[in-house]
DNA sequence: CATTACCTTTACGTAAACGTCAATTCAATA
DNA sequence: TATTGAATTGACGTTTACGTAAAGGTAATG
């Protein structure tokens, strides 16, 4: 129990390079312990890594991810901050929803345009383009 | 009609610098015409700018935005690509939804922890922390 | 006509997020 | 014991997305 991970364990599991993990440590996102010179990553480190990587797919900077993760420190118990965090996420989600609607509008436009095109082609019968 | 915009028009409207607009042009995202040396942005340019900026808030690179915008070229009328685009957006939205759920779980955890803390404090009565 | 207000290009600078050697160390194995 | 494999620490390089002068053109205005 209390399993730990080597740098290559995590690197291969999450398809990042060791360099990336060291960089994240440098930026305070991970805090592996050392057995001698070698880094040993805890389950907590692994979880934080997951959060950082997810943050990236959501377009957050490492800085932002660091802040968000800091807000989920059970010992600090800062629910107010966590609520604000959720608000942020909701805002972002709303942006995505809006964007999606707009794209659907676009595709509808294109559909309509295609329809008209087809019709006018028909009316022009065999006329060449 | 066929209104155009100066670089500072767009810059101030969208709160970016002229440098940014020139950079976007350099990257092929905008294609203003010239009256003499001066750039004149069309409504189409303005629309593309909006899309680029929105892409940014969604965490897309300029490259990615360029690709997506390219997919919405009415003259190309490529509905299949547009559909793929919508899929991408939906995927991203799903990620956000999942993330939000996870955060809500986190806040619930913290709430529960807080509850327990309060209770144990009660049971210890006036014992100092 | 001189100033002001915008615009231009050229070009070097910068922060973030790693990539990519190079030179070592250390432990396990042939 | 020699080698191999994985790890380490520098340290410089790279890409993206602009920032920031510097030096100059142009048009309207006092």
Short mmCIF file of C-alpha atoms (C1' of nucleotides) in Angstrom, two decimals:
data_model
loop_
_atom_site.label_atom_id
_atom_site.label_comp_id
_atom_site.label_asym_id
_atom_site.label_seq_id
_atom_site.Cartn_x
_atom_site.Cartn_y
_atom_site.Cartn_z
CA UNK A 1 0.00 0.00 0.00
CA UNK A 2 0.89 3.65 -0.25
CA UNK A 3 2.05 2.86 -3.68
CA UNK A 4 4.40 5.27 -5.38
CA UNK A 5 5.31 5.86 -9.01
CA UNK A 6 8.55 6.44 -10.81
CA UNK A 7 8.87 9.27 -13.23
CA UNK A 8 8.64 6.92 -16.17
CA UNK A 9 5.60 5.22 -14.66
CA UNK A 10 3.67 8.45 -14.76
CA UNK A 11 5.24 9.60 -17.99
CA UNK A 12 4.16 6.51 -19.87
CA UNK A 13 0.77 6.27 -18.19
CA UNK A 14 -0.15 9.81 -19.17
CA UNK A 15 1.94 10.06 -22.30
CA UNK A 16 4.03 12.97 -21.24
CA UNK A 17 7.80 13.17 -21.06
CA UNK A 18 9.83 13.06 -17.83
CA UNK A 19 10.87 16.58 -18.69
CA UNK A 20 7.25 17.64 -18.38
CA UNK A 21 6.95 16.10 -14.93
CA UNK A 22 10.12 17.79 -13.74
CA UNK A 23 8.86 21.03 -15.16
CA UNK A 24 5.59 20.69 -13.30
CA UNK A 25 7.54 20.04 -10.13
CA UNK A 26 9.63 23.13 -10.80
CA UNK A 27 6.38 25.06 -11.05
CA UNK A 28 5.15 23.63 -7.77
CA UNK A 29 2.43 21.47 -9.29
CA UNK A 30 3.93 18.19 -8.14
CA UNK A 31 5.94 17.38 -5.03
CA UNK A 32 7.51 13.97 -5.34
CA UNK A 33 9.69 12.76 -2.51
CA UNK A 34 13.15 11.37 -3.07
CA UNK A 35 14.63 7.96 -2.45
CA UNK A 36 18.19 9.05 -2.84
CA UNK A 37 18.29 11.07 -5.99
CA UNK A 38 15.28 9.45 -7.53
CA UNK A 39 11.82 10.98 -7.54
CA UNK A 40 8.95 9.01 -6.06
CA UNK A 41 5.48 10.21 -6.91
CA UNK A 42 2.60 9.59 -4.51
CA UNK A 43 -1.01 8.91 -5.40
CA UNK A 44 -1.65 12.55 -4.53
CA UNK A 45 0.93 13.61 -7.09
CA UNK A 46 -0.72 11.39 -9.61
CA UNK A 47 -4.10 12.95 -8.90
CA UNK A 48 -2.68 16.42 -9.21
CA UNK A 49 -1.13 15.46 -12.49
CA UNK A 50 -4.49 14.31 -13.76
CA UNK A 51 -6.01 17.63 -12.75
CA UNK A 52 -3.24 19.57 -14.44
CA UNK A 53 -3.60 17.63 -17.66
CA UNK A 54 -7.34 18.03 -17.62
CA UNK A 55 -6.88 21.73 -17.01
CA UNK A 56 -4.76 21.84 -20.12
CA UNK A 57 -7.46 20.30 -22.28
CA UNK A 58 -9.79 22.97 -20.92
CA UNK A 59 -7.36 25.66 -21.99
CA UNK A 60 -6.01 26.61 -18.60
CA UNK A 61 -2.44 27.68 -18.05
CA UNK A 62 -0.31 25.82 -15.56
CA UNK A 63 -0.60 28.86 -13.33
CA UNK A 64 -4.36 28.67 -13.40
CA UNK A 65 -4.33 24.95 -12.82
CA UNK A 66 -2.03 25.49 -9.89
CA UNK A 67 -4.49 27.93 -8.39
CA UNK A 68 -7.47 25.69 -8.94
CA UNK A 69 -5.69 22.71 -7.46
CA UNK A 70 -4.63 24.82 -4.53
CA UNK A 71 -8.28 25.53 -3.92
CA UNK A 72 -8.92 21.85 -3.48
CA UNK A 73 -6.68 21.40 -0.51
CA UNK A 74 -8.81 19.49 2.00
CA UNK A 75 -6.82 20.98 4.86
CA UNK A 76 -7.64 24.50 3.85
CA UNK A 77 -11.33 23.72 3.46
CA UNK A 78 -12.13 26.86 1.55
CA UNK A 79 -15.58 26.23 0.21
CA UNK A 80 -16.06 29.81 -0.86
CA UNK A 81 -13.13 29.55 -3.24
CA UNK A 82 -14.34 26.25 -4.55
CA UNK A 83 -17.69 27.80 -5.30
CA UNK A 84 -16.02 30.53 -7.27
CA UNK A 85 -14.10 27.86 -9.11
CA UNK A 86 -17.30 26.12 -10.09
CA UNK A 87 -18.67 29.41 -11.29
CA UNK A 88 -15.67 29.79 -13.54
CA UNK A 89 -16.20 26.37 -14.99
CA UNK A 90 -19.86 27.08 -15.53
CA UNK A 91 -19.04 30.28 -17.34
CA UNK A 92 -16.67 28.43 -19.58
CA UNK A 93 -19.21 25.75 -20.24
CA UNK A 94 -21.76 28.38 -21.15
CA UNK A 95 -19.34 29.78 -23.67
CA UNK A 96 -19.00 26.38 -25.22
CA UNK A 97 -22.74 25.91 -25.38
CA UNK A 98 -23.12 29.27 -27.08
CA UNK A 99 -20.38 28.41 -29.50
CA UNK A 100 -22.01 25.13 -30.29
CA UNK A 101 -25.33 26.81 -30.99
CA UNK A 102 -23.64 29.23 -33.29
CA UNK A 103 -21.96 26.42 -35.18
CA UNK A 104 -25.24 24.63 -35.53
CA UNK A 105 -26.63 27.83 -36.96
CA UNK A 106 -23.74 27.91 -39.40
CA UNK A 107 -24.35 24.40 -40.55
CA UNK A 108 -28.02 25.18 -40.99
CA UNK A 109 -27.02 28.14 -43.13
CA UNK A 110 -24.85 25.93 -45.25
CA UNK A 111 -27.61 23.39 -45.56
CA UNK A 112 -30.00 26.05 -46.72
CA UNK A 113 -27.44 27.37 -49.15
CA UNK A 114 -26.93 23.88 -50.50
CA UNK A 115 -30.66 23.44 -50.94
CA UNK A 116 -30.93 26.66 -52.91
CA UNK A 117 -27.95 25.67 -54.98
CA UNK A 118 -29.48 22.38 -55.88
CA UNK A 119 -32.76 24.02 -56.80
CA UNK A 120 -31.18 26.63 -59.01
CA UNK A 121 -29.18 23.91 -60.68
CA UNK A 122 -32.38 22.07 -61.38
CA UNK A 123 -34.05 25.14 -62.80
CA UNK A 124 -31.10 25.77 -65.00
CA UNK A 125 -31.46 22.15 -66.04
CA UNK A 126 -28.43 20.85 -67.88
CA UNK A 127 -26.63 24.15 -68.09
CA UNK A 128 -22.95 23.79 -67.38
CA UNK A 129 -21.20 25.36 -64.40
CA UNK B 1 -22.85 49.89 -47.21
CA UNK B 2 -20.00 47.43 -47.43
CA UNK B 3 -18.65 49.15 -44.41
CA UNK B 4 -15.02 48.68 -43.57
CA UNK B 5 -13.05 49.11 -40.37
CA UNK B 6 -9.71 50.65 -39.59
CA UNK B 7 -7.22 48.77 -37.51
CA UNK B 8 -7.99 50.93 -34.50
CA UNK B 9 -11.72 50.46 -35.02
CA UNK B 10 -11.41 46.74 -34.55
CA UNK B 11 -8.70 47.06 -31.96
CA UNK B 12 -10.78 49.24 -29.69
CA UNK B 13 -14.00 47.36 -30.34
CA UNK B 14 -12.48 44.04 -29.30
CA UNK B 15 -9.91 45.38 -26.89
CA UNK B 16 -6.88 44.00 -28.64
CA UNK B 17 -3.86 45.92 -29.90
CA UNK B 18 -3.17 46.75 -33.54
CA UNK B 19 -0.17 44.51 -33.18
CA UNK B 20 -2.49 41.60 -32.52
CA UNK B 21 -4.49 42.29 -35.67
CA UNK B 22 -1.34 42.51 -37.77
CA UNK B 23 -0.14 39.31 -36.23
CA UNK B 24 -3.38 37.55 -37.09
CA UNK B 25 -3.02 38.79 -40.62
CA UNK B 26 0.53 37.48 -40.72
CA UNK B 27 -0.86 34.11 -39.66
CA UNK B 28 -3.47 34.21 -42.38
CA UNK B 29 -6.43 34.66 -40.05
CA UNK B 30 -7.41 38.07 -41.42
CA UNK B 31 -7.09 39.45 -44.93
CA UNK B 32 -7.69 43.19 -44.91
CA UNK B 33 -7.40 45.05 -48.19
CA UNK B 34 -5.33 48.19 -48.52
CA UNK B 35 -6.25 51.73 -49.37
CA UNK B 36 -2.76 52.83 -50.11
CA UNK B 37 -0.71 51.56 -47.23
CA UNK B 38 -3.58 51.46 -44.79
CA UNK B 39 -5.44 48.30 -43.88
CA UNK B 40 -9.18 48.15 -44.40
CA UNK B 41 -11.00 45.35 -42.65
CA UNK B 42 -14.22 44.00 -44.10
CA UNK B 43 -17.20 42.66 -42.21
CA UNK B 44 -15.90 39.21 -43.04
CA UNK B 45 -12.61 40.06 -41.36
CA UNK B 46 -14.50 41.29 -38.36
CA UNK B 47 -16.44 38.04 -38.17
CA UNK B 48 -13.29 36.00 -38.44
CA UNK B 49 -11.76 38.05 -35.68
CA UNK B 50 -14.73 37.29 -33.48
CA UNK B 51 -14.30 33.60 -34.16
CA UNK B 52 -10.60 33.73 -33.42
CA UNK B 53 -11.14 35.53 -30.14
CA UNK B 54 -13.84 33.12 -29.13
CA UNK B 55 -11.57 30.25 -30.02
CA UNK B 56 -9.05 31.70 -27.65
CA UNK B 57 -11.45 31.71 -24.74
CA UNK B 58 -12.14 28.08 -25.55
CA UNK B 59 -8.47 27.31 -25.30
CA UNK B 60 -7.72 26.91 -28.98
CA UNK B 61 -4.46 27.93 -30.57
CA UNK B 62 -4.49 30.34 -33.49
CA UNK B 63 -3.59 27.39 -35.67
CA UNK B 64 -6.62 25.45 -34.51
CA UNK B 65 -8.87 28.47 -34.89
CA UNK B 66 -7.54 28.95 -38.39
CA UNK B 67 -8.48 25.38 -39.24
CA UNK B 68 -11.94 25.64 -37.76
CA UNK B 69 -12.61 28.95 -39.49
CA UNK B 70 -11.39 27.45 -42.71
CA UNK B 71 -14.06 24.82 -42.31
CA UNK B 72 -16.66 27.55 -42.26
CA UNK B 73 -15.93 28.93 -45.66
CA UNK B 74 -19.34 29.33 -47.32
CA UNK B 75 -17.77 28.96 -50.73
CA UNK B 76 -16.37 25.56 -49.90
CA UNK B 77 -19.67 24.39 -48.48
CA UNK B 78 -18.17 21.41 -46.77
CA UNK B 79 -20.87 20.23 -44.44
CA UNK B 80 -19.01 17.09 -43.53
CA UNK B 81 -16.14 19.09 -42.10
CA UNK B 82 -18.53 21.35 -40.28
CA UNK B 83 -20.10 18.33 -38.68
CA UNK B 84 -16.71 17.18 -37.50
CA UNK B 85 -16.17 20.65 -36.13
CA UNK B 86 -19.37 20.44 -34.12
CA UNK B 87 -18.29 17.08 -32.83
CA UNK B 88 -15.08 18.59 -31.59
CA UNK B 89 -16.93 21.29 -29.78
CA UNK B 90 -19.29 18.76 -28.26
CA UNK B 91 -16.39 16.69 -27.03
CA UNK B 92 -14.89 19.71 -25.42
CA UNK B 93 -18.16 20.62 -23.81
CA UNK B 94 -18.49 17.12 -22.46
CA UNK B 95 -15.08 17.48 -20.86
CA UNK B 96 -16.23 20.63 -19.17
CA UNK B 97 -19.39 18.99 -17.94
CA UNK B 98 -17.39 16.12 -16.49
CA UNK B 99 -15.00 18.52 -14.87
CA UNK B 100 -17.86 20.44 -13.36
CA UNK B 101 -19.35 17.28 -11.92
CA UNK B 102 -16.03 16.38 -10.41
CA UNK B 103 -15.72 19.77 -8.84
CA UNK B 104 -19.19 19.52 -7.42
CA UNK B 105 -18.16 16.22 -5.94
CA UNK B 106 -15.15 17.92 -4.42
CA UNK B 107 -17.21 20.62 -2.84
CA UNK B 108 -19.58 18.03 -1.47
CA UNK B 109 -16.60 16.26 0.08
CA UNK B 110 -15.50 19.46 1.68
CA UNK B 111 -18.99 20.13 2.94
CA UNK B 112 -19.15 16.70 4.50
CA UNK B 113 -15.76 17.19 6.05
CA UNK B 114 -16.87 20.48 7.46
CA UNK B 115 -19.98 18.87 8.93
CA UNK B 116 -17.94 16.19 10.65
CA UNK B 117 -15.57 18.81 11.94
CA UNK B 118 -18.36 20.79 13.46
CA UNK B 119 -19.86 17.70 15.08
CA UNK B 120 -16.61 16.59 16.62
CA UNK B 121 -16.13 20.07 17.92
CA UNK B 122 -19.56 19.88 19.55
CA UNK B 123 -18.86 16.54 21.13
CA UNK B 124 -15.63 17.85 22.54
CA UNK B 125 -17.75 20.69 23.85
CA UNK B 126 -15.67 23.63 24.94
CA UNK B 127 -12.37 21.92 24.44
CA UNK B 128 -9.87 24.21 22.83
CA UNK B 129 -8.43 23.62 19.35
"C1'" DC C 1 3.25 75.12 -42.96
"C1'" DA C 2 3.90 72.85 -38.67
"C1'" DT C 3 1.70 69.89 -35.58
"C1'" DT C 4 -1.10 66.14 -34.36
"C1'" DA C 5 -3.17 61.78 -35.00
"C1'" DC C 6 -2.95 57.42 -37.14
"C1'" DC C 7 -0.90 54.40 -39.85
"C1'" DT C 8 3.13 51.68 -41.66
"C1'" DT C 9 7.31 48.27 -41.54
"C1'" DT C 10 11.30 46.35 -39.31
"C1'" DA C 11 13.07 44.09 -35.72
"C1'" DC C 12 14.43 42.75 -31.33
"C1'" DG C 13 12.33 41.18 -26.68
"C1'" DT C 14 9.48 38.13 -23.67
"C1'" DA C 15 6.81 34.58 -21.04
"C1'" DA C 16 5.06 29.98 -21.10
"C1'" DA C 17 5.75 25.23 -21.76
"C1'" DC C 18 8.26 22.29 -22.76
"C1'" DG C 19 12.30 19.80 -26.26
"C1'" DT C 20 16.82 18.37 -26.59
"C1'" DC C 21 21.34 17.37 -25.81
"C1'" DA C 22 25.38 16.52 -22.55
"C1'" DA C 23 27.58 14.84 -18.71
"C1'" DT C 24 26.79 12.02 -14.55
"C1'" DT C 25 25.22 8.75 -11.15
"C1'" DC C 26 23.51 4.51 -9.54
"C1'" DA C 27 21.54 -0.05 -9.37
"C1'" DA C 28 20.84 -4.34 -11.44
"C1'" DT C 29 22.27 -7.73 -14.52
"C1'" DA C 30 25.25 -10.54 -17.96
"C1'" DT D 1 33.37 -6.42 -13.08
"C1'" DA D 2 31.76 -4.32 -17.20
"C1'" DT D 3 27.75 -2.90 -19.22
"C1'" DT D 4 23.15 -1.64 -19.66
"C1'" DG D 5 19.03 0.93 -18.34
"C1'" DA D 6 16.86 4.42 -15.88
"C1'" DA D 7 17.44 8.40 -13.39
"C1'" DT D 8 19.58 13.00 -12.36
"C1'" DT D 9 21.01 18.01 -13.12
"C1'" DG D 10 22.31 21.69 -15.96
"C1'" DA D 11 21.66 24.52 -19.77
"C1'" DC D 12 20.67 26.07 -24.15
"C1'" DG D 13 16.97 25.80 -27.98
"C1'" DT D 14 12.11 26.29 -29.79
"C1'" DT D 15 7.34 27.63 -30.64
"C1'" DT D 16 3.41 30.54 -29.78
"C1'" DA D 17 1.45 34.91 -29.24
"C1'" DC D 18 2.10 38.76 -28.93
"C1'" DG D 19 4.86 43.50 -26.56
"C1'" DT D 20 7.67 47.23 -27.48
"C1'" DA D 21 10.45 50.53 -29.40
"C1'" DA D 22 12.38 52.92 -33.56
"C1'" DA D 23 11.92 55.34 -37.76
"C1'" DG D 24 9.17 57.01 -40.96
"C1'" DG D 25 4.72 58.03 -44.35
"C1'" DT D 26 0.12 60.66 -44.84
"C1'" DA D 27 -3.87 63.36 -44.11
"C1'" DA D 28 -6.43 66.74 -41.70
"C1'" DT D 29 -6.36 70.64 -38.77
"C1'" DG D 30 -5.05 75.08 -36.39
#
